[in-house]
């Protein structure tokens, strides 16, 4: 018998996006043993080991990457078919909040792809800091929010559904022609305001390593931070997609404290019923995730 079970494929995608099996358990509403059994059966059907398991989490093997490339569009099509047959209207207006750390160089292209997939949807987009967006989503000002979370953080909220989108490394960067790692001088840090998780992370990691620093620039957003870095006003830790195409230099990562990965999560209200509002929001979440996670 050929073919794959869609729920097993969904478990694979969720485990990879979440970064670990334990993080995937609540997202799939399965026990740890049931989730592991689904993955075991999927690997048996595929004839390959699909995941590398370690204390730090899971990563796809080469065969796993190949299967993921097929699984994501298959799941998106299956979800679209479900919405169509259940007559879930993906029309009207929705408000999406997006952290400005999220793929700033190609966010416009991704939103255009979403518009092509959902031409009947009027989407209002709000760019901001993750903590502000999380609060706005909880207060009902946003239908959905894409926020950033550090690898070590575990976000939980009783009435919020959390869906992983993807994970990126954090790296230390500066201007191409700058030389910030000079002996005897404190590191000049360019940061966002104190509410930013990367602000707290950079300061705490340098303090723990005993590396002196001075805050040389505070920017109100990622675009301003990128400009400050390009101008040589300091160094910063940024996620990989916020560095791409900016003409910035990766600093010697061995000379600076190690950094965790950043996870991007899609948040929306959790409904326990099968009301039209619930099904519409779930359908919209699936459409946004399939558009933005590629």
Coordinates of N, CA and C in Angstrom, one line a residue, residues 111-208:
X111 N 2.8 38.6 2.0 CA 1.5 39.2 2.1 C 0.8 39.2 0.8
X112 N 1.6 39.4 -0.3 CA 1.0 39.4 -1.6 C 0.5 38.0 -2.0
X113 N 1.3 37.0 -1.6 CA 0.9 35.6 -1.8 C -0.4 35.3 -1.0
X114 N -0.5 35.8 0.2 CA -1.7 35.6 1.0 C -2.9 36.2 0.3
X115 N -2.7 37.4 -0.2 CA -3.8 38.1 -0.9 C -4.3 37.3 -2.2
X116 N -3.3 36.7 -2.9 CA -3.7 35.9 -4.0 C -4.5 34.7 -3.6
X117 N -4.2 34.1 -2.5 CA -4.9 32.9 -2.0 C -6.2 33.2 -1.5
X118 N -6.4 34.4 -0.9 CA -7.6 34.8 -0.2 C -8.1 36.2 -0.7
X119 N -8.5 36.3 -2.0 CA -8.8 37.6 -2.6 C -10.0 38.3 -1.9
X120 N -10.9 37.5 -1.3 CA -12.0 38.1 -0.6 C -11.8 38.6 0.8
X121 N -10.5 38.5 1.2 CA -10.2 38.9 2.6 C -9.6 40.3 2.6
X122 N -10.1 41.2 3.4 CA -9.5 42.5 3.6 C -8.6 42.4 4.8
X123 N -7.3 42.4 4.6 CA -6.4 42.2 5.7 C -5.8 43.5 6.2
X124 N -6.0 43.8 7.5 CA -5.3 45.0 8.1 C -4.1 44.4 8.8
X125 N -2.9 45.0 8.5 CA -1.7 44.6 9.1 C -1.1 45.6 10.1
X126 N -0.7 45.1 11.2 CA -0.1 46.0 12.3 C 1.3 45.4 12.6
X127 N 2.3 46.3 12.4 CA 3.7 45.9 12.7 C 4.0 46.4 14.1
X128 N 4.7 45.6 14.9 CA 5.1 46.1 16.2 C 5.9 45.1 17.0
X129 N 6.2 45.3 18.3 CA 6.9 44.5 19.1 C 6.1 43.3 19.5
X130 N 6.7 42.1 19.8 CA 6.0 40.9 20.1 C 5.2 41.1 21.4
X131 N 5.7 41.7 22.4 CA 5.0 41.9 23.7 C 3.7 42.7 23.5
X132 N 3.8 43.8 22.6 CA 2.7 44.6 22.4 C 1.6 43.8 21.6
X133 N 2.1 43.0 20.6 CA 1.1 42.3 19.8 C 0.4 41.2 20.6
X134 N 1.2 40.5 21.4 CA 0.5 39.5 22.3 C -0.6 40.1 23.2
X135 N -0.3 41.3 23.7 CA -1.3 41.9 24.6 C -2.5 42.3 23.7
X136 N -2.3 42.9 22.5 CA -3.4 43.3 21.6 C -4.2 42.1 21.2
X137 N -3.6 41.0 21.0 CA -4.3 39.8 20.6 C -5.2 39.3 21.7
X138 N -4.6 39.3 22.9 CA -5.4 38.8 24.1 C -6.6 39.7 24.4
X139 N -6.4 41.0 24.1 CA -7.5 42.0 24.3 C -8.5 42.1 23.2
X140 N -8.3 41.3 22.1 CA -9.3 41.2 21.0 C -9.0 42.3 20.0
X141 N -7.9 43.0 20.0 CA -7.7 44.0 19.0 C -7.1 43.4 17.7
X142 N -6.5 42.2 17.8 CA -6.0 41.5 16.7 C -6.7 40.1 16.6
X143 N -7.0 39.7 15.4 CA -7.5 38.4 15.2 C -6.4 37.3 15.3
X144 N -5.2 37.7 14.7 CA -4.1 36.8 14.8 C -2.8 37.6 15.0
X145 N -1.8 37.0 15.5 CA -0.5 37.7 15.6 C 0.7 36.8 15.4
X146 N 1.6 37.3 14.6 CA 2.9 36.5 14.4 C 3.9 37.2 15.4
X147 N 4.4 36.4 16.4 CA 5.3 36.9 17.4 C 6.6 36.1 17.4
X148 N 7.6 36.7 18.0 CA 8.9 36.0 18.1 C 9.0 35.5 19.6
X149 N 9.6 34.3 19.7 CA 9.8 33.8 21.1 C 11.2 33.2 21.1
X150 N 12.0 33.3 22.1 CA 13.3 32.7 22.2 C 13.1 31.2 22.4
X151 N 14.1 30.4 21.9 CA 14.1 29.0 22.0 C 13.8 28.4 23.4
X152 N 14.3 29.1 24.4 CA 14.2 28.6 25.8 C 12.8 29.0 26.4
X153 N 12.1 29.9 25.7 CA 10.8 30.3 26.3 C 9.7 29.3 25.9
X154 N 8.8 29.1 26.8 CA 7.6 28.3 26.5 C 6.4 29.1 26.7
X155 N 5.8 29.6 25.7 CA 4.6 30.4 25.8 C 3.3 29.6 26.0
X156 N 2.6 30.0 27.0 CA 1.3 29.3 27.2 C 0.3 30.4 27.6
X157 N -1.0 30.3 27.1 CA -2.1 31.2 27.5 C -3.3 30.4 27.4
X158 N -4.2 30.5 28.4 CA -5.4 29.6 28.4 C -6.3 29.7 27.3
X159 N -6.5 30.9 26.7 CA -7.5 31.0 25.6 C -6.8 31.4 24.3
X160 N -5.6 31.0 24.2 CA -4.8 31.3 22.9 C -4.3 30.1 22.3
X161 N -4.5 29.9 21.0 CA -3.9 28.7 20.3 C -2.6 29.2 19.7
X162 N -1.5 28.4 19.9 CA -0.2 28.8 19.5 C 0.3 27.8 18.4
X163 N 0.6 28.3 17.2 CA 1.1 27.5 16.1 C 2.5 27.9 15.7
X164 N 3.4 27.0 15.7 CA 4.8 27.3 15.3 C 4.8 27.6 13.8
X165 N 5.5 28.6 13.3 CA 5.8 28.8 11.9 C 7.1 28.3 11.5
X166 N 8.2 28.9 12.1 CA 9.5 28.4 11.8 C 10.5 28.9 12.8
X167 N 11.7 28.5 12.7 CA 12.8 28.8 13.6 C 14.0 29.3 12.9
X168 N 14.7 30.3 13.5 CA 15.9 30.9 12.9 C 17.0 31.1 13.9
X169 N 18.2 31.0 13.5 CA 19.3 31.3 14.4 C 19.4 32.8 14.7
X170 N 19.9 33.1 15.9 CA 20.3 34.5 16.3 C 21.8 34.6 16.1
X171 N 22.2 35.8 15.6 CA 23.6 36.0 15.3 C 24.0 37.4 15.7
X172 N 25.3 37.6 16.1 CA 25.9 38.9 16.4 C 26.3 39.5 15.0
X173 N 26.0 40.8 14.8 CA 26.3 41.4 13.5 C 26.7 42.9 13.8
X174 N 27.4 43.4 12.8 CA 27.8 44.9 12.8 C 27.9 45.4 11.4
X175 N 28.3 46.6 11.2 CA 28.6 47.2 9.9 C 29.8 46.5 9.3
X176 N 29.8 46.4 8.0 CA 30.9 45.7 7.2 C 32.3 46.3 7.6
X177 N 32.4 47.6 7.7 CA 33.7 48.3 7.9 C 34.0 48.6 9.4
X178 N 33.2 48.1 10.3 CA 33.4 48.4 11.7 C 34.3 47.4 12.4
X179 N 34.9 47.8 13.5 CA 35.7 46.8 14.2 C 35.4 47.0 15.7
X180 N 34.2 46.4 16.1 CA 33.7 46.7 17.5 C 34.4 45.8 18.5
X181 N 35.1 44.7 18.1 CA 35.7 43.8 19.1 C 37.1 44.2 19.4
X182 N 37.3 45.5 19.9 CA 38.6 46.0 20.2 C 38.9 45.8 21.7
X183 N 40.1 45.3 22.0 CA 40.4 45.0 23.4 C 40.4 46.3 24.2
X184 N 39.9 46.1 25.4 CA 40.0 47.3 26.4 C 38.8 48.3 26.2
X185 N 38.0 48.0 25.2 CA 36.9 49.0 25.0 C 35.5 48.2 25.2
X186 N 34.6 48.8 25.8 CA 33.3 48.1 26.0 C 32.6 48.0 24.6
X187 N 31.8 46.9 24.4 CA 31.1 46.7 23.2 C 30.0 47.7 23.1
X188 N 29.9 48.4 21.9 CA 28.8 49.3 21.7 C 27.5 48.5 21.2
X189 N 26.5 48.6 22.0 CA 25.3 47.8 21.6 C 24.2 48.7 21.0
X190 N 23.7 48.3 19.9 CA 22.5 48.9 19.3 C 21.3 48.0 19.5
X191 N 20.3 48.6 20.1 CA 19.1 47.8 20.6 C 17.8 48.4 20.3
X192 N 16.7 47.6 20.5 CA 15.4 48.1 20.6 C 15.1 48.4 22.0
X193 N 14.0 49.1 22.4 CA 13.7 49.4 23.8 C 13.7 48.2 24.7
X194 N 13.7 48.5 26.0 CA 13.8 47.4 27.0 C 12.8 46.3 27.0
X195 N 11.6 46.6 26.5 CA 10.6 45.6 26.4 C 10.9 44.5 25.3
X196 N 11.9 44.7 24.5 CA 12.3 43.7 23.4 C 13.0 42.6 24.1
X197 N 12.7 41.4 23.7 CA 13.3 40.2 24.2 C 14.8 40.1 23.8
X198 N 15.1 40.6 22.6 CA 16.5 40.5 22.2 C 17.4 41.6 22.9
X199 N 16.8 42.7 23.3 CA 17.4 43.6 24.2 C 17.9 42.9 25.5
X200 N 16.9 42.3 26.2 CA 17.2 41.6 27.4 C 18.2 40.5 27.2
X201 N 18.1 39.7 26.1 CA 19.0 38.6 25.9 C 20.4 39.1 25.7
X202 N 20.6 40.1 24.8 CA 22.0 40.6 24.5 C 22.6 41.0 25.8
X203 N 21.9 41.8 26.6 CA 22.5 42.4 27.8 C 22.8 41.2 28.8
X204 N 21.9 40.3 29.0 CA 22.1 39.3 30.0 C 23.2 38.3 29.6
X205 N 23.3 38.0 28.3 CA 24.4 37.1 27.9 C 25.8 37.7 28.0
X206 N 25.9 39.0 27.7 CA 27.2 39.7 27.8 C 27.5 39.9 29.3
X207 N 26.6 40.2 30.2 CA 26.8 40.3 31.6 C 27.3 38.9 32.2
X208 N 26.6 37.8 31.8 CA 27.0 36.5 32.3 C 28.4 36.1 31.8

